[in-house]
Tab-separated table of C-alpha atoms in Angstrom:
chain	number	residue	atom	x	y	z
A	1	MET	CA	3.825	1.735	18.224
A	2	ARG	CA	3.174	-0.348	21.493
A	3	ALA	CA	0.319	-1.986	19.467
A	4	ALA	CA	3.248	-2.558	17.023
A	5	TRP	CA	6.044	-4.288	19.155
A	6	THR	CA	3.196	-6.150	21.272
A	7	LEU	CA	2.557	-8.160	17.693
A	8	LEU	CA	5.589	-8.356	16.912
A	9	LYS	CA	6.469	-9.827	20.514
A	10	ARG	CA	3.310	-12.137	20.033
A	11	ASP	CA	5.107	-13.517	16.953
A	12	LEU	CA	8.528	-14.467	17.742
A	13	GLN	CA	6.931	-15.588	20.768
A	14	LEU	CA	4.605	-17.888	18.674
A	15	ALA	CA	7.401	-18.764	16.682
A	16	VAL	CA	9.168	-19.480	19.556
A	17	ARG	CA	6.681	-22.029	21.065
A	18	GLU	CA	5.479	-23.583	17.678
A	19	GLY	CA	8.868	-24.542	16.627
A	20	GLY	CA	8.490	-26.601	13.162
A	21	ALA	CA	8.395	-24.087	11.028
A	22	ILE	CA	11.979	-23.044	11.505
A	23	GLY	CA	13.409	-26.283	12.056
A	24	THR	CA	11.535	-27.799	8.580
A	25	ALA	CA	13.293	-24.428	6.776
A	26	LEU	CA	16.472	-25.692	8.335
A	27	GLY	CA	16.183	-28.720	7.760
A	28	PHE	CA	14.833	-28.471	3.958
A	29	TYR	CA	18.127	-26.123	3.709
A	30	LEU	CA	20.857	-28.834	4.987
A	31	LEU	CA	18.563	-31.650	2.754
A	32	VAL	CA	19.243	-30.090	-0.646
A	33	VAL	CA	22.707	-28.760	-0.183
A	34	ALA	CA	23.662	-31.451	0.884
A	35	MET	CA	22.279	-33.774	-1.652
A	36	LEU	CA	23.555	-31.485	-4.825
A	37	PRO	CA	27.047	-32.700	-4.363
A	38	LEU	CA	25.970	-36.368	-5.009
A	39	GLY	CA	24.384	-35.622	-8.018
A	40	LEU	CA	26.759	-33.339	-9.459
A	41	GLY	CA	29.826	-35.728	-8.575
A	42	PRO	CA	33.423	-34.977	-6.353
A	43	ASP	CA	34.879	-32.406	-8.734
A	44	LEU	CA	35.559	-29.400	-6.230
A	45	ASN	CA	36.476	-26.901	-8.435
A	46	LEU	CA	33.065	-27.065	-10.074
A	47	LEU	CA	31.358	-26.591	-6.858
A	48	SER	CA	33.690	-23.997	-5.197
A	49	ARG	CA	32.408	-22.213	-8.878
A	50	ILE	CA	28.729	-22.956	-8.718
A	51	ALA	CA	28.128	-22.773	-4.396
A	52	PRO	CA	26.805	-19.409	-4.223
A	53	GLY	CA	24.270	-19.920	-7.016
A	54	ILE	CA	23.890	-22.861	-5.401
A	55	LEU	CA	23.618	-21.914	-2.106
A	56	TRP	CA	21.092	-18.504	-2.653
A	57	ILE	CA	18.495	-20.735	-4.750
A	58	ALA	CA	18.334	-23.374	-1.842
A	59	LEU	CA	17.945	-20.576	0.266
A	60	LEU	CA	14.765	-18.991	-1.403
A	61	LEU	CA	12.969	-22.465	-1.656
A	62	ALA	CA	13.625	-23.325	1.744
A	63	ALA	CA	12.353	-19.425	3.280
A	64	LEU	CA	9.153	-20.093	0.302
A	65	LEU	CA	8.155	-23.518	2.499
A	66	SER	CA	7.490	-21.176	6.088
A	67	LEU	CA	6.213	-18.533	3.895
A	68	SER	CA	2.088	-19.564	3.630
A	69	ARG	CA	2.314	-19.161	7.239
A	70	ILE	CA	2.974	-15.480	7.397
A	71	PHE	CA	-0.670	-14.811	8.062
A	72	GLU	CA	-2.338	-18.652	7.292
A	73	THR	CA	-2.638	-19.239	10.339
A	74	ASP	CA	-3.984	-15.331	11.891
A	75	PHE	CA	-6.171	-15.865	8.922
A	76	GLU	CA	-7.946	-19.360	10.129
A	77	ASP	CA	-8.510	-19.215	13.683
A	78	GLY	CA	-9.541	-15.498	13.265
A	79	SER	CA	-7.087	-13.103	14.719
A	80	LEU	CA	-6.621	-11.098	11.547
A	81	GLU	CA	-10.130	-9.308	11.197
A	82	LEU	CA	-9.644	-8.130	14.758
A	83	MET	CA	-6.389	-6.969	14.150
A	84	ALA	CA	-7.882	-5.027	10.877
A	85	LEU	CA	-10.219	-3.430	13.934
A	86	GLY	CA	-7.239	-2.203	15.411
A	87	GLU	CA	-5.898	0.581	15.418
A	88	LEU	CA	-3.248	-0.898	14.125
A	89	PRO	CA	-2.659	0.028	10.077
A	90	LEU	CA	-3.196	-2.858	8.581
A	91	GLU	CA	0.267	-1.878	6.584
A	92	LEU	CA	2.083	-2.005	9.624
A	93	VAL	CA	0.244	-5.327	11.017
A	94	ALA	CA	1.365	-6.981	7.588
A	95	ALA	CA	5.064	-5.581	8.272
A	96	ILE	CA	5.643	-6.606	11.994
A	97	LYS	CA	4.174	-10.185	10.800
A	98	ALA	CA	7.001	-9.567	7.755
A	99	LEU	CA	9.317	-8.247	10.232
A	100	ALA	CA	8.499	-11.792	12.805
A	101	HIS	CA	9.336	-13.860	9.508
A	102	TRP	CA	12.634	-12.230	8.385
A	103	LEU	CA	14.268	-12.964	11.940
A	104	THR	CA	13.101	-16.389	12.691
A	105	THR	CA	13.419	-18.097	9.154
A	106	GLY	CA	15.679	-14.750	7.076
A	107	ILE	CA	17.779	-14.642	9.418
A	108	PRO	CA	18.745	-18.222	10.475
A	109	LEU	CA	18.864	-19.496	7.043
A	110	ALA	CA	20.962	-16.725	6.547
A	111	LEU	CA	23.356	-17.791	9.644
A	112	LEU	CA	23.241	-21.565	8.145
A	113	ALA	CA	24.906	-20.868	4.601
A	114	PRO	CA	28.313	-20.631	5.943
A	115	LEU	CA	28.342	-23.944	7.485
A	116	LEU	CA	26.715	-25.111	4.266
A	117	GLY	CA	29.481	-23.624	2.193
A	118	ILE	CA	32.034	-25.722	3.568
A	119	LEU	CA	29.660	-29.221	1.577
A	120	LEU	CA	30.539	-26.793	-1.202
A	121	ASN	CA	33.693	-26.034	-0.780
A	122	LEU	CA	33.636	-22.767	-1.313
A	123	ASP	CA	36.514	-20.041	-1.591
A	124	ILE	CA	37.473	-19.180	2.317
A	125	GLY	CA	37.566	-15.428	1.478
A	126	ALA	CA	33.641	-15.203	0.201
A	127	TYR	CA	32.215	-16.770	3.681
A	128	GLY	CA	32.150	-12.848	4.481
A	129	VAL	CA	30.584	-11.833	2.124
A	130	LEU	CA	28.328	-14.453	1.572
A	131	VAL	CA	26.619	-13.809	5.086
A	132	LEU	CA	26.644	-10.264	4.936
A	133	THR	CA	24.495	-10.802	0.853
A	134	MET	CA	22.067	-12.827	2.496
A	135	LEU	CA	21.523	-10.960	5.694
A	136	VAL	CA	21.193	-7.251	3.470
A	137	GLY	CA	19.029	-9.110	0.672
A	138	THR	CA	16.495	-11.791	3.401
A	139	PRO	CA	14.473	-8.985	4.139
A	140	ALA	CA	12.944	-8.887	0.374
A	141	ILE	CA	12.300	-12.057	0.365
A	142	SER	CA	9.853	-12.001	3.686
A	143	PHE	CA	8.138	-8.946	2.454
A	144	LEU	CA	7.862	-9.530	-1.271
A	145	GLY	CA	6.422	-12.609	-0.171
A	146	SER	CA	4.367	-11.160	2.357
A	147	ILE	CA	2.169	-9.992	-0.842
A	148	GLY	CA	2.158	-13.958	-2.359
A	149	ALA	CA	0.906	-15.526	1.210
A	150	ALA	CA	-2.173	-12.659	1.188
A	151	LEU	CA	-3.125	-13.150	-1.575
A	152	THR	CA	-3.356	-16.956	-1.967
A	153	LEU	CA	-4.777	-17.288	1.666
A	154	ARG	CA	-7.631	-18.666	0.777
A	155	ALA	CA	-7.192	-21.394	-1.874
A	156	ARG	CA	-7.094	-24.616	-0.988
A	157	ARG	CA	-3.640	-26.140	-1.125
A	158	GLY	CA	-1.835	-22.301	-2.263
A	159	GLY	CA	1.386	-23.405	-1.901
A	160	LEU	CA	2.397	-23.882	-5.352
A	161	LEU	CA	0.477	-21.036	-6.831
A	162	LEU	CA	2.329	-19.281	-3.748
A	163	ALA	CA	5.642	-20.371	-5.046
A	164	LEU	CA	4.723	-19.515	-9.212
A	165	LEU	CA	3.144	-16.063	-7.717
A	166	VAL	CA	6.917	-15.143	-5.689
A	167	LEU	CA	9.632	-16.847	-7.328
A	168	PRO	CA	9.898	-14.616	-9.922
A	169	LEU	CA	9.664	-11.531	-7.597
A	170	TYR	CA	13.251	-13.102	-5.792
A	171	VAL	CA	14.912	-13.248	-9.482
A	172	PRO	CA	16.384	-9.613	-9.397
A	173	THR	CA	17.794	-9.775	-5.368
A	174	LEU	CA	18.666	-13.393	-6.305
A	175	ILE	CA	21.264	-12.010	-9.401
A	176	TYR	CA	22.771	-9.445	-7.808
A	177	GLY	CA	23.302	-11.507	-4.175
A	178	ILE	CA	25.225	-13.396	-6.627
A	179	THR	CA	26.725	-10.852	-8.449
A	180	ALA	CA	27.771	-9.154	-5.124
A	181	ILE	CA	29.583	-12.761	-4.417
A	182	SER	CA	31.435	-13.013	-7.016
A	183	SER	CA	32.455	-9.813	-7.365
A	184	ALA	CA	33.836	-9.617	-4.297
A	185	LEU	CA	36.147	-12.998	-5.181
A	186	VAL	CA	37.143	-11.883	-8.720
A	187	ALA	CA	36.690	-7.700	-9.555
A	188	PRO	CA	36.367	-5.841	-6.456
A	189	ASP	CA	35.388	-2.790	-7.641
A	190	ALA	CA	31.547	-4.551	-8.474
A	191	PHE	CA	31.035	-5.910	-5.314
A	192	VAL	CA	29.955	-1.771	-3.381
A	193	PRO	CA	27.056	-1.357	-6.374
A	194	SER	CA	25.732	-4.763	-6.358
A	195	LEU	CA	25.355	-4.380	-2.861
A	196	LEU	CA	23.711	-1.336	-2.503
A	197	ILE	CA	21.416	-2.349	-5.677
A	198	LEU	CA	20.758	-5.576	-3.426
A	199	THR	CA	20.147	-3.201	-0.270
A	200	ALA	CA	17.723	-0.910	-2.589
A	201	LEU	CA	16.169	-3.856	-3.032
A	202	SER	CA	15.447	-5.069	0.122
A	203	LEU	CA	14.510	-1.788	1.461
A	204	GLY	CA	11.696	-1.039	-1.598
A	205	SER	CA	9.974	-4.453	-1.093
A	206	LEU	CA	10.233	-3.408	2.627
A	207	VAL	CA	7.569	-0.472	1.193
A	208	LEU	CA	5.845	-1.821	-1.419
A	209	GLY	CA	5.174	-5.718	0.056
A	210	PRO	CA	3.391	-4.189	3.441
A	211	ILE	CA	1.311	-1.516	1.522
A	212	ALA	CA	0.321	-4.811	-1.182
A	213	ALA	CA	-0.324	-7.227	1.433
A	214	ALA	CA	-2.711	-5.607	3.546
A	215	ALA	CA	-4.429	-4.512	0.262
A	216	ALA	CA	-4.888	-8.431	-0.463
A	217	LEU	CA	-5.748	-8.819	2.929
A	218	ARG	CA	-8.622	-6.648	2.743
A	219	ILE	CA	-10.260	-8.671	-0.067
A	220	GLN	CA	-9.459	-11.945	1.592
A	221	MET	CA	-11.414	-10.960	4.241
A	222	GLN	CA	-14.262	-9.639	2.380
B	1	MET	CA	-24.692	8.020	20.112
B	2	GLN	CA	-26.486	6.457	17.137
B	3	LEU	CA	-25.874	3.404	14.748
B	4	THR	CA	-27.666	3.903	11.659
B	5	GLY	CA	-28.004	2.118	8.251
B	6	GLU	CA	-29.662	3.702	5.468
B	7	ASN	CA	-30.840	1.847	2.253
B	8	LEU	CA	-28.509	-0.561	2.266
B	9	VAL	CA	-28.174	-3.098	-0.368
B	10	LEU	CA	-26.245	-6.139	1.357
B	11	GLN	CA	-24.320	-8.582	-1.758
B	12	ARG	CA	-22.614	-12.056	-1.220
B	13	GLY	CA	-20.798	-13.178	-4.612
B	14	GLN	CA	-23.849	-11.818	-7.385
B	15	ARG	CA	-26.964	-12.426	-4.765
B	16	THR	CA	-28.916	-10.014	-3.010
B	17	LEU	CA	-29.047	-10.007	0.725
B	18	CYS	CA	-31.375	-7.235	1.850
B	19	GLU	CA	-32.597	-4.179	0.022
B	20	HIS	CA	-34.027	-1.287	0.901
B	21	LEU	CA	-32.665	-1.493	4.470
B	22	SER	CA	-32.621	0.376	7.368
B	23	PHE	CA	-32.600	0.828	11.214
B	24	ALA	CA	-31.170	2.650	13.948
B	25	VAL	CA	-29.943	1.543	17.188
B	26	THR	CA	-29.453	4.175	20.424
B	27	ALA	CA	-26.890	3.907	22.821
B	28	GLY	CA	-28.187	1.899	25.897
B	29	GLU	CA	-30.133	-0.274	23.713
B	30	VAL	CA	-29.633	-3.769	22.001
B	31	LEU	CA	-30.557	-5.162	18.490
B	32	LEU	CA	-31.104	-8.623	18.012
B	33	LEU	CA	-30.861	-9.720	14.108
B	34	THR	CA	-33.056	-12.653	13.403
B	35	GLY	CA	-34.075	-14.580	10.288
B	36	PRO	CA	-33.195	-17.562	8.821
B	37	ASN	CA	-29.906	-19.702	7.548
B	38	GLY	CA	-28.682	-17.699	4.708
B	39	ALA	CA	-30.633	-14.073	5.468
B	40	GLY	CA	-27.602	-11.896	5.909
B	41	LYS	CA	-27.278	-11.512	9.519
B	42	THR	CA	-23.421	-12.365	9.296
B	43	THR	CA	-23.282	-9.637	6.174
B	44	LEU	CA	-24.714	-7.424	7.936
B	45	LEU	CA	-22.295	-7.411	11.043
B	46	ARG	CA	-19.261	-8.001	8.807
B	47	ALA	CA	-20.110	-4.660	6.414
B	48	ILE	CA	-21.085	-2.399	9.527
B	49	ALA	CA	-17.782	-3.624	11.023
B	50	GLY	CA	-16.497	-2.248	7.133
B	51	PHE	CA	-14.781	-6.246	6.105
B	52	LEU	CA	-16.623	-5.523	3.145
B	53	ALA	CA	-18.955	-2.320	1.521
B	54	PRO	CA	-22.155	-2.832	1.022
B	55	ALA	CA	-23.964	-2.404	-2.780
B	56	ALA	CA	-25.622	0.823	-2.208
B	57	GLY	CA	-26.408	3.050	1.070
B	58	ALA	CA	-24.097	4.368	4.315
B	59	ILE	CA	-22.992	2.784	7.585
B	60	GLU	CA	-22.986	5.381	9.904
B	61	LEU	CA	-21.877	6.158	13.942
B	62	LYS	CA	-23.852	9.549	15.075
B	63	GLY	CA	-21.708	11.340	17.587
B	64	GLY	CA	-18.830	8.742	17.233
B	65	ASP	CA	-14.733	9.401	16.752
B	66	THR	CA	-14.941	11.020	13.446
B	67	GLU	CA	-11.147	9.990	12.906
B	68	GLN	CA	-11.842	6.461	12.992
B	69	THR	CA	-13.786	3.784	11.378
B	70	VAL	CA	-16.770	2.486	13.219
B	71	GLY	CA	-15.021	-0.864	12.569
B	72	GLU	CA	-11.867	0.629	14.495
B	73	GLN	CA	-15.150	1.459	17.482
B	74	ALA	CA	-16.278	-1.791	17.542
B	75	HIS	CA	-15.652	-4.991	19.528
B	76	PHE	CA	-16.485	-7.916	16.711
B	77	VAL	CA	-16.687	-11.196	17.610
B	78	GLY	CA	-17.807	-13.745	15.003
B	79	HIS	CA	-17.716	-17.700	14.147
B	80	ALA	CA	-13.506	-17.784	15.228
B	81	ASN	CA	-12.764	-16.740	18.553
B	82	GLY	CA	-8.847	-15.252	17.739
B	83	VAL	CA	-7.808	-17.886	20.202
B	84	LYS	CA	-4.406	-18.487	19.874
B	85	SER	CA	-3.797	-22.460	21.546
B	86	ASN	CA	0.074	-21.747	22.115
B	87	LEU	CA	-0.881	-18.877	24.749
B	88	THR	CA	-1.757	-19.465	27.756
B	89	VAL	CA	-5.406	-17.963	28.562
B	90	THR	CA	-3.869	-15.372	30.677
B	91	GLU	CA	-1.202	-14.377	27.948
B	92	ASN	CA	-4.392	-14.448	25.201
B	93	LEU	CA	-5.675	-12.256	27.030
B	94	GLU	CA	-3.106	-9.857	27.372
B	95	PHE	CA	-2.102	-9.640	24.226
B	96	TRP	CA	-5.206	-8.174	22.853
B	97	ALA	CA	-5.604	-5.931	26.184
B	98	ALA	CA	-2.454	-4.573	25.045
B	99	PHE	CA	-3.133	-4.842	20.679
B	100	LEU	CA	-6.427	-3.324	21.293
B	101	ALA	CA	-5.699	-0.759	23.767
B	102	PRO	CA	-2.357	0.286	23.694
B	103	LYS	CA	-2.389	4.128	24.926
B	104	SER	CA	-3.135	2.858	28.378
B	105	ASN	CA	-0.813	1.978	31.113
B	106	ARG	CA	0.153	-1.764	32.029
B	107	MET	CA	-2.407	-1.739	35.406
B	108	SER	CA	-5.208	-1.317	33.722
B	109	HIS	CA	-4.284	-3.596	31.288
B	110	ILE	CA	-4.376	-6.360	34.338
B	111	GLU	CA	-6.935	-4.731	35.825
B	112	ARG	CA	-8.915	-5.554	32.600
B	113	ILE	CA	-7.285	-9.037	32.117
B	114	ASP	CA	-8.584	-10.355	36.347
B	115	LYS	CA	-11.844	-8.553	35.526
B	116	ALA	CA	-12.510	-10.503	31.979
B	117	LEU	CA	-11.313	-14.083	33.661
B	118	GLU	CA	-14.050	-12.983	37.046
B	119	ASP	CA	-16.315	-12.379	34.250
B	120	PHE	CA	-16.413	-15.094	31.758
B	121	ASN	CA	-15.665	-18.008	34.814
B	122	LEU	CA	-12.320	-17.985	33.489
B	123	LEU	CA	-9.917	-17.786	36.616
B	124	SER	CA	-9.347	-21.119	37.300
B	125	LEU	CA	-8.247	-21.688	33.585
B	126	ALA	CA	-6.261	-18.324	33.824
B	127	ASP	CA	-2.342	-20.672	33.297
B	128	ILE	CA	-4.150	-23.320	31.054
B	129	PRO	CA	-2.928	-23.199	27.079
B	130	ALA	CA	-5.283	-22.233	25.559
B	131	GLY	CA	-5.203	-25.170	23.172
B	132	TYR	CA	-6.880	-27.548	25.773
B	133	LEU	CA	-10.132	-25.726	26.028
B	134	SER	CA	-12.791	-27.048	24.956
B	135	ALA	CA	-14.884	-25.402	22.609
B	136	GLY	CA	-17.673	-23.566	24.616
B	137	GLN	CA	-13.927	-22.298	26.750
B	138	LYS	CA	-12.664	-21.055	23.548
B	139	ARG	CA	-15.852	-19.472	23.493
B	140	ARG	CA	-15.598	-17.642	26.088
B	141	LEU	CA	-11.907	-16.631	25.871
B	142	GLY	CA	-12.938	-14.859	22.316
B	143	LEU	CA	-15.687	-13.022	24.342
B	144	ALA	CA	-13.625	-12.422	27.110
B	145	ARG	CA	-11.992	-9.451	24.415
B	146	LEU	CA	-15.298	-7.594	24.863
B	147	VAL	CA	-13.938	-6.721	27.813
B	148	LEU	CA	-10.614	-5.923	27.201
B	149	ALA	CA	-10.762	-2.254	26.139
B	150	HIS	CA	-13.564	0.043	25.885
B	151	ARG	CA	-15.592	0.465	22.782
B	152	PRO	CA	-18.800	1.731	22.139
B	153	LEU	CA	-20.757	-0.665	19.448
B	154	TRP	CA	-20.321	-4.284	20.048
B	155	LEU	CA	-20.608	-6.815	17.047
B	156	LEU	CA	-22.098	-10.105	18.310
B	157	ASP	CA	-22.278	-12.885	15.704
B	158	GLU	CA	-24.125	-15.932	17.526
B	159	PRO	CA	-22.263	-15.021	20.745
B	160	THR	CA	-23.766	-17.962	22.710
B	161	SER	CA	-22.954	-20.935	20.214
B	162	SER	CA	-21.351	-23.428	22.253
B	163	LEU	CA	-21.585	-22.090	25.769
B	164	ASP	CA	-23.642	-23.569	28.727
B	165	ASP	CA	-26.700	-21.650	30.216
B	166	ALA	CA	-24.600	-20.212	33.169
B	167	SER	CA	-21.854	-18.962	30.749
B	168	ALA	CA	-24.829	-17.271	28.226
B	169	THR	CA	-26.389	-15.700	31.623
B	170	ASN	CA	-22.454	-14.347	32.268
B	171	LEU	CA	-22.682	-13.134	29.024
B	172	ALA	CA	-25.998	-11.763	29.258
B	173	ASN	CA	-24.799	-9.753	32.652
B	174	VAL	CA	-22.073	-8.145	30.788
B	175	VAL	CA	-23.472	-6.954	27.597
B	176	ASN	CA	-26.582	-5.922	29.917
B	177	ALA	CA	-23.470	-3.531	32.255
B	178	HIS	CA	-22.850	-2.529	29.077
B	179	VAL	CA	-25.691	-1.071	27.566
B	180	ALA	CA	-26.484	0.434	30.722
B	181	ALA	CA	-23.414	2.480	30.666
B	182	GLY	CA	-24.306	3.747	27.533
B	183	GLY	CA	-22.725	1.147	24.884
B	184	LEU	CA	-24.802	0.199	21.838
B	185	ALA	CA	-24.896	-4.068	21.055
B	186	ILE	CA	-26.064	-5.558	17.849
B	187	ALA	CA	-26.279	-9.485	17.388
B	188	ALA	CA	-27.354	-11.907	15.742
B	189	THR	CA	-29.109	-14.890	16.842
B	190	HIS	CA	-31.469	-17.806	16.822
B	191	LEU	CA	-31.650	-17.889	20.790
B	192	PRO	CA	-33.405	-16.130	23.051
B	193	LEU	CA	-30.251	-13.849	24.592
B	194	GLY	CA	-31.127	-12.162	27.442
B	195	PHE	CA	-29.925	-9.133	25.994
B	196	GLU	CA	-31.933	-5.626	28.068
B	197	PRO	CA	-33.630	-3.710	26.398
B	198	ALA	CA	-33.868	-5.310	23.218
B	199	ARG	CA	-34.964	-4.814	19.731
B	200	GLU	CA	-35.629	-7.106	17.303
B	201	LEU	CA	-34.541	-6.590	13.521
B	202	ARG	CA	-35.876	-9.931	11.229
B	203	LEU	CA	-34.529	-10.253	8.264
B	204	GLY	CA	-36.219	-11.805	5.337
B	205	ARG	CA	-34.756	-13.549	2.595
B	206	VAL	CA	-34.878	-11.869	-1.387
B	207	ALA	CA	-36.363	-13.393	-3.611
B	208	ALA	CA	-33.875	-14.313	-6.176
B	209	SER	CA	-33.805	-11.937	-9.396
C-alpha cells in the first residue's frame, strides 16, 4: 500500500507542477458554457431548463481533453514499464493514476459547475444537487476514461479516437446525472434512486476501469 | 541462482528474430548480448522482463522467489530513462526508492539514495530539476535506479549510450560489485563495457522465411 501512496503523491505533485492540464480543462469548461447563451439568445426560461444538460455535457467534454494525459507521459519516458515491474499490480497502478486524474480534474470541474450555473440561470434549488451529482458521477469519467487512454496510447494523434471510444461509455452517467438534478426540482421521490444508480455506475467503473486499462497497457508495452 | 532460457522463439510482428535460442546465466557473471541491429537483443531483454511472451520456449529464474515473476525480480534499463523532468534529481530517486522497495524504511531509502547519487556522480546535480540535465546526465539518473532497491537480476539495454568514459567506468564498477555480490546481469551492447566476469551470446539474424 505504501507504493500506491507514493505513486498517488507523485502524480498529484506532477499535476501541480505541470499545472497546464487543470487550467486547460477549467478554461475550456468556462468557455463552452459562456458561449452557449450567446448562441441561444437571452431566453432565461429556455436557459434554465437546459442548464443541467449543458453543464453535464460540457463537463464531459472538458474532462475528455485531459484523459490522454493519464498514461501518456509515463509511457513516453519509460516510467510505466518500470512500474509494471514493481510489486504493485498494474491494475492498482492504473487505478491510482485514474484516481489522481479525478482528484485533479473531476473535482475542480465539479466545483466550478455551480459558478457556471449562474451564467445559465440555473434554478436556485438545483445548485447543491448539481455539485453532489457531479462529485458522485465524475469518478466514472476518470475510471472509464482510463480504459480509452490506455487503448489509444500508441495511436498517433489518438485524441479523436479516444473521444469516439469513451464518450458512448459516459451515456449512462450523463442520463442519471441529469435525471437526478431534474427530479430533485420536480419529483423529489425520484431523486434518491437516480443518485443511487449514479453511485453504482461510478463504483462499477472503479472496478472495471483499472482491470480493462491494465490489460490494454500490457498489450501496449509488448 | 541461475537464469535460463530454453528453446526460445522470439517474434516481433510477424518476423521471427531468433529460433531455438538457449542460454544460461549463473549468479556471479554477466552475459553480454551482441549482434547486428535488429538481431533481437532488445526483444530478448523485454521477453525476460515479461513485457512480451516468447512464441515458444520458457524463461526461468532458478533459485529465485517463486511468488514473483522474473520481471519483478529484475531491474530493467531500457532506451527510456523513466525520468520526470518536473521533479528534481533527488525527488526522482526518492520516488523510485519508495516505489521499488516499499517494504524498507525511510532511513534505508535515504542511505540508498545517497549511495546512488555518489555512485553515479550526481551529487552536484541533486537539487536540479531533471528537465535541465543533459542526455548523459539523464542516463546516469536512469541508471542510478539500479542501486535504489535490491534485485538479483539486472537487464541493461545499451547502458552506456550517451555516457562519457568516466561515467561508463562508474557503471562498470557498480555492475561488477553487483555481480561479485552474487547478482546476475545481462547487457545488450555494441561496445566493450568492462563488465567482468562476462560471457558473450552472439545473436544472428534469422533468414526471412
